[in-house]
Coordinates of C-alpha atoms in Angstrom, one line a residue:
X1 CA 0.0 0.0 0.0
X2 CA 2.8 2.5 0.9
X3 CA 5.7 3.8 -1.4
X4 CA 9.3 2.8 -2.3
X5 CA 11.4 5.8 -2.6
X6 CA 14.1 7.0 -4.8
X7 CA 16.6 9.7 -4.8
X8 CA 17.5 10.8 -8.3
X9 CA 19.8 13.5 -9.4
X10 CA 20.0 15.4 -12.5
X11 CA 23.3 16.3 -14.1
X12 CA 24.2 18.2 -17.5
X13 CA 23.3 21.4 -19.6
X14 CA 20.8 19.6 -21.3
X15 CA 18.4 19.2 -17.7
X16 CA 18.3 23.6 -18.1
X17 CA 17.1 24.0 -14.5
X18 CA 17.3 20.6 -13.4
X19 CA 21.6 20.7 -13.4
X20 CA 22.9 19.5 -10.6
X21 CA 18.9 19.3 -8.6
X22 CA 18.5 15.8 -6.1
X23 CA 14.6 14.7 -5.8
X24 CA 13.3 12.3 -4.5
X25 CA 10.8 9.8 -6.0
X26 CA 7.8 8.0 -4.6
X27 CA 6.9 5.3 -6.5
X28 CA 4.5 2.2 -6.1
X29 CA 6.2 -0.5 -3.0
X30 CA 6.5 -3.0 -5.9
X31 CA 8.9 -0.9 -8.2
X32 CA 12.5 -2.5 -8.4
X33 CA 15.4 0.0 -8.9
X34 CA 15.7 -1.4 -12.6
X35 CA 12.2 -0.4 -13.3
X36 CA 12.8 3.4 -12.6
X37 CA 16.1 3.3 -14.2
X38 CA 15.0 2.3 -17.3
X39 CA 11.8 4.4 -17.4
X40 CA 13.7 7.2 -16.8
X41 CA 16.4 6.7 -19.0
X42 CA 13.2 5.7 -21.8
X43 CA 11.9 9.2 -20.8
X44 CA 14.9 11.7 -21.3
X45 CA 16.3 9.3 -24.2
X46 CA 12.8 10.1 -26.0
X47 CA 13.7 13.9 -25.4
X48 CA 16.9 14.3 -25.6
X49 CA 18.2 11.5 -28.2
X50 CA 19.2 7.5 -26.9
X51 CA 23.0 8.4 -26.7
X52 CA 22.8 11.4 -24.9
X53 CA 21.2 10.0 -22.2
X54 CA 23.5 7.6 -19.1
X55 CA 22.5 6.3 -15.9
X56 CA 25.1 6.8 -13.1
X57 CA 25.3 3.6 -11.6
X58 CA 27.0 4.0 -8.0
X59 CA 25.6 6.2 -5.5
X60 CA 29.0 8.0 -4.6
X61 CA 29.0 11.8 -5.2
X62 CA 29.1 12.6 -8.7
X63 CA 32.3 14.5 -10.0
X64 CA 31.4 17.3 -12.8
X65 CA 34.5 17.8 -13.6
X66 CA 34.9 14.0 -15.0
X67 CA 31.3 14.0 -17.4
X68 CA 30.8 14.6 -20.6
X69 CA 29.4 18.3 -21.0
X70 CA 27.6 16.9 -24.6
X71 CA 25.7 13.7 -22.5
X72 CA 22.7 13.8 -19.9
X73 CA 23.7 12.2 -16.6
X74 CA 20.5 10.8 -14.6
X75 CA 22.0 9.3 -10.9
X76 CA 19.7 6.7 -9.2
X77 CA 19.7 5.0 -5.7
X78 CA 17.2 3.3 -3.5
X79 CA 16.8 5.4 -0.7
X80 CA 15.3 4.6 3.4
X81 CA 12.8 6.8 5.2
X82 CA 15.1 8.1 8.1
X83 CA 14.2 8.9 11.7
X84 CA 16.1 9.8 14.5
X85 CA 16.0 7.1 18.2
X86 CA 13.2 9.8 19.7
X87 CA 11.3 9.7 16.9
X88 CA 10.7 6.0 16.6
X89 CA 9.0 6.4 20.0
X90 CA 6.1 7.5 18.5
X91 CA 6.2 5.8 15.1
X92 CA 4.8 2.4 16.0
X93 CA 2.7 1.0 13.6
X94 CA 4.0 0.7 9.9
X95 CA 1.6 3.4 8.8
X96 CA 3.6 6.0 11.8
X97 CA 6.6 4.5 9.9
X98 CA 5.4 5.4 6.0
X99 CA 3.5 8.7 6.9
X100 CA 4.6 12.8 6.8
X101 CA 8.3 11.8 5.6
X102 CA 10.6 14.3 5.0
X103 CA 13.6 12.6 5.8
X104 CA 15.4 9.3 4.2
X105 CA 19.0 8.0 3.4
X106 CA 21.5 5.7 1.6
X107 CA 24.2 4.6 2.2
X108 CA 27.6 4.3 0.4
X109 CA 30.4 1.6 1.1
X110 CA 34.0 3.0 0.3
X111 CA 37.6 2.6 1.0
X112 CA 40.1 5.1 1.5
X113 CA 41.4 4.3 -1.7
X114 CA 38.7 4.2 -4.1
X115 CA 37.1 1.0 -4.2
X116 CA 33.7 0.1 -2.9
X117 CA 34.8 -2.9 -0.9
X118 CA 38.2 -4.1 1.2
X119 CA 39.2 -5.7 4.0
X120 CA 37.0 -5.2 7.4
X121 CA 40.0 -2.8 9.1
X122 CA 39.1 -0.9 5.3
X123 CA 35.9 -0.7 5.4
X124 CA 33.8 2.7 5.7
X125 CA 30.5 3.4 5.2
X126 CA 28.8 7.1 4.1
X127 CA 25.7 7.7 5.4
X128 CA 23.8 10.1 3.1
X129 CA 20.5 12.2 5.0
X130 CA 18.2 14.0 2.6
X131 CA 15.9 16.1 3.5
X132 CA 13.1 16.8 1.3
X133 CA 10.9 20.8 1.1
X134 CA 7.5 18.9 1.5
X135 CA 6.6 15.7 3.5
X136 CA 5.4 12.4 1.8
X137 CA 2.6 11.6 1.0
X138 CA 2.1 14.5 -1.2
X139 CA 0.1 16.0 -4.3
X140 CA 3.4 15.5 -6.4
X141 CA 5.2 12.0 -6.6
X142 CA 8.4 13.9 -6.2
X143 CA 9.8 16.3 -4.2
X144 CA 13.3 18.7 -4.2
X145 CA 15.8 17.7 -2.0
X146 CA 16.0 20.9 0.2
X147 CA 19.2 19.6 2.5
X148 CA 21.8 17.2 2.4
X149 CA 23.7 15.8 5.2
X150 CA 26.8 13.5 5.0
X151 CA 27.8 11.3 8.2
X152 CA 31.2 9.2 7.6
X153 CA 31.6 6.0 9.6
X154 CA 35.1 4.5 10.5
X155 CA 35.6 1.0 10.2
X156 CA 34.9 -0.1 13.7
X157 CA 31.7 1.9 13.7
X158 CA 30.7 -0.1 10.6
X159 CA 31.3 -3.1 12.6
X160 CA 29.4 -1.7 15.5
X161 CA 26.1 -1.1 13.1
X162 CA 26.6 -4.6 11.7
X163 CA 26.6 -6.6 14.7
X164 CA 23.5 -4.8 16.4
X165 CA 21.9 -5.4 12.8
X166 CA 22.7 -9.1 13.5
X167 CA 21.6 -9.2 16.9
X168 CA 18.2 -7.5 16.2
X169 CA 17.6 -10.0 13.4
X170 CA 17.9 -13.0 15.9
X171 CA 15.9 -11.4 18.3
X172 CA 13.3 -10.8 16.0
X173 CA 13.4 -14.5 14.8
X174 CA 13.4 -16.0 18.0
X175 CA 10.3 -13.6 19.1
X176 CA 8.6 -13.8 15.9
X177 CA 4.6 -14.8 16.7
X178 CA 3.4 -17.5 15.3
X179 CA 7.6 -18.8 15.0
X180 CA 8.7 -18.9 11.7
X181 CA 11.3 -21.8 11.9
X182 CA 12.9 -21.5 8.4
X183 CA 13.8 -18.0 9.5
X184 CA 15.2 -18.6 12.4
X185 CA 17.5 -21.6 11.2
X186 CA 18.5 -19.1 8.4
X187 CA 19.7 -16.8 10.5
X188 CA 20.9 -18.7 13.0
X189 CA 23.3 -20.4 10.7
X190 CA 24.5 -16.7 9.5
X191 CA 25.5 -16.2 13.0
X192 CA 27.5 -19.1 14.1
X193 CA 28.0 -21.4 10.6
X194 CA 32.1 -21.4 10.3
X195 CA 31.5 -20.8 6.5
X196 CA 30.6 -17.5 6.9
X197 CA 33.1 -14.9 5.2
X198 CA 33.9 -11.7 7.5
X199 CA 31.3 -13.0 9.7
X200 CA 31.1 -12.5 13.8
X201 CA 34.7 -14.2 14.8
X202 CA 36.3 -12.7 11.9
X203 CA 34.9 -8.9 12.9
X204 CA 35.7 -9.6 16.9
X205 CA 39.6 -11.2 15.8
X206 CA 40.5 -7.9 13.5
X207 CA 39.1 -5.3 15.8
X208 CA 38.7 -7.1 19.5
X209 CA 42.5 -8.4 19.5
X210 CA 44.2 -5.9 20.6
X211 CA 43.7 -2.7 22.4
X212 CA 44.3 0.7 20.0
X213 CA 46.4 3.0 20.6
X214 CA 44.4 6.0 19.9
X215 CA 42.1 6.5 23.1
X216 CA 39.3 8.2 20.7
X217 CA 38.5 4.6 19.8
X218 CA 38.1 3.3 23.1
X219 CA 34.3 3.8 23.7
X220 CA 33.9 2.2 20.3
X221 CA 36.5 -0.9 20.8
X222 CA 34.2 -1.4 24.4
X223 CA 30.9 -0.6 22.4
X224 CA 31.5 -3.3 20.3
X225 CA 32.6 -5.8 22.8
X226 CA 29.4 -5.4 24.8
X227 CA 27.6 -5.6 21.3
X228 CA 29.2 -9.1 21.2
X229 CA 28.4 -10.0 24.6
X230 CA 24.9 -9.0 23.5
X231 CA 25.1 -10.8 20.6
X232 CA 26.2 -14.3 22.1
X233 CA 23.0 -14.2 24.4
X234 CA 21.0 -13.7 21.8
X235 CA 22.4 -16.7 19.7
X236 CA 21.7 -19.0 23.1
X237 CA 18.3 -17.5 23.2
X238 CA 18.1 -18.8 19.0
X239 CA 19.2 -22.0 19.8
X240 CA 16.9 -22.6 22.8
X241 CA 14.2 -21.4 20.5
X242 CA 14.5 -23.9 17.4
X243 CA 15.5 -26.6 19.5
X244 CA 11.6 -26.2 20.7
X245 CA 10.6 -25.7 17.1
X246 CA 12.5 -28.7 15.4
X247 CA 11.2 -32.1 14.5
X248 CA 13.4 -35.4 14.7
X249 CA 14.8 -35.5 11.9
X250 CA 16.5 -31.8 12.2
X251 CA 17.9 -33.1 15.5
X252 CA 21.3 -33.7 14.3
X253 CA 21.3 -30.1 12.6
X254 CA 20.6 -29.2 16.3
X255 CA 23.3 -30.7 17.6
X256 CA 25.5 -29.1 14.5
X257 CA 24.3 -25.5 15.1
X258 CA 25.1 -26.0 18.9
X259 CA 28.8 -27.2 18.4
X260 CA 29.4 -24.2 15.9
X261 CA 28.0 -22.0 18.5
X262 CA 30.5 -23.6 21.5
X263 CA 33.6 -22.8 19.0
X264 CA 31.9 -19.4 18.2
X265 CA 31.4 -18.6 22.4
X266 CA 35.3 -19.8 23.0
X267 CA 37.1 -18.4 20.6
X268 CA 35.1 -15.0 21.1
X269 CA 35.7 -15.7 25.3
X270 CA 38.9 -13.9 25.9
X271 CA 38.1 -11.0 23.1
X272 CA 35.1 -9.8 24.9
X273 CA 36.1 -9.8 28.2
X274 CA 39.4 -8.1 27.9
X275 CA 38.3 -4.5 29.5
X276 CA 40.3 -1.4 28.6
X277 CA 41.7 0.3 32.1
X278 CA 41.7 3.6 31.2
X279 CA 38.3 3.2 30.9
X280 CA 37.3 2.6 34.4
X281 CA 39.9 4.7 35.8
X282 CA 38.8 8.2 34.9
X283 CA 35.8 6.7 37.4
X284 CA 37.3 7.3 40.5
X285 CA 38.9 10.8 40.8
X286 CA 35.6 12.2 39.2
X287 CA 33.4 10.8 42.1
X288 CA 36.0 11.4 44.6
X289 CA 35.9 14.8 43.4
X290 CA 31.8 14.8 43.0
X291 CA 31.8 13.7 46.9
X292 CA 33.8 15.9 48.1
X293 CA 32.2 18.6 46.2
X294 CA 28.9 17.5 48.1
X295 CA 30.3 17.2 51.4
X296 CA 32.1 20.7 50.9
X297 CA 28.4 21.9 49.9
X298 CA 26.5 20.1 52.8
X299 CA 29.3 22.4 55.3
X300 CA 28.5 25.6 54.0
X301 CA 24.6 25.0 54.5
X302 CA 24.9 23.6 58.0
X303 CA 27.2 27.5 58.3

């Protein structure tokens, strides 16, 4: 019933007005990004001639500097409805989630030395927030982007978001009324299957192993350790759950998924409880100092 959104940007001569302007696109919750791409391109080709018309097929920010001034550039990319923590408070029910938005993002994978993908200690992630003049739904099925907002995640941040996107999938699966066992096996064996590629143990060995040397990175090294912590509970809870669900002949796929998650909680043992100590011990002076504050205070009004 509700939309699938799009952000497209114009870029060329040939758009007139439309050089260089973002909108973004409501279209029916069906449509696939091919679908738009080629309608699009159909629609401008028809107007301004088949070979002066390209899609831009990445979402990273376009360069004028390297297009053809002769060509029509059309830029495409699937885009999120945003909201901030406080806001999902009060959007509860899918229609609070598809209704007055103004805000949605996309986000763009890069390394620092070009490419899309590397290795996980390579990996960073832009986070794109557009906002748009008017909210959706609206008499128009596309609206100007008024703002733009760009927020850059390092690698271990990445890893943060991933693994609290992995935990919330599990406990969704495990909670999921009526059960949906198929699910749940599926992403249980994402979680703990030892052929998974860059998966948990991989994430907690590259970034858990040692403690950094730059103290900025200290709340995130501990954030993610607790995500961890978090995230092997939620596994046991996953495991409890289909063991319920399972017939006998998925017994000894059980027994498989259980052994995988014993390796998984030992080899992850000593990563996630290795604390950082200059963590805890800016603790101490702080409420030494708060206390004697107090008691200083409490003085004075008994004078």
């Amino acid at each position: 019933m509700f939309g699938t959104y799009f952000r497209v940007g114009f870029y060329g001569t040939k758009f007139g007005d439309l050089d260089e302007q973002e909108f973004v696109y409501k279209e029916p919750a069906i449509t696939k990004l091919a679908e738009i791409s080629h309608r699009l391109e159909g629609f401008y080709g028809e107007r301004f001639g088949e070979d002066v018309v390209e899609v831009i097929k990445d979402s990273n920010p376009v360069d004028k500097c390297k297009l053809d001034p002769n060509k029509a550039y059309i830029q495409i990319t699937y885009v999120e409805p945003y909201f901030d923590t406080y806001e999902m408070k009060d959007r509860i029910t899918y229609f609070d989630k598809n209704y007055n938005l103004r805000r949605f993002m996309y986000c763009t994978p890069f390394t620092l030395d070009g490419r899309a993908h590397g290795e996980l200690h390579e990996q960073f992630k832009r986070k794109t927030i557009l906002t748009t003049s008017h909210a959706f739904p609206y008499i128009k099925t596309r609206i100007n982007v008024s703002h733009k907002e760009e927020i850059i995640l390092t690698p271990i941040e990445v890893a943060i978001e991933d693994m609290q996107k992995k935990t919330q999938e599990l406990a969704f699966a495990t909670h999921q009324d009526p059960a949906d066992p198929k699910m749940l096996q599926m992403v249980l064996q994402g979680s703990v299957g030892t052929t998974v590629n860059q998966g948990p143990l991989e994430v907690a060995q590259v970034f858990l192993s040692e403690i950094p040397n730059d103290p900025k990175l200290f709340r995130h090294h501990n954030k993610l350790r607790l995500c961890f912590k978090d995230f092997t509970k939620r596994c046991e809870d996953a495991l409890r759950k289909n063991k319920s669900l399972i017939g006998p002949d998925q017994k000894e796929y059980q027994r498989e998924l259980e052994r995988n998650y014993h390796r998984l909680k030992e080899a992850l043992q000593p990563l996630i409880n290795r604390k950082i100590p200059q963590l805890y011990k800016a603790v101490l002076p702080v409420a030494c100092h708060r206390d004697s504050f107090s008691r200083m205070s409490l003085r004075k009004m008994d004078i």
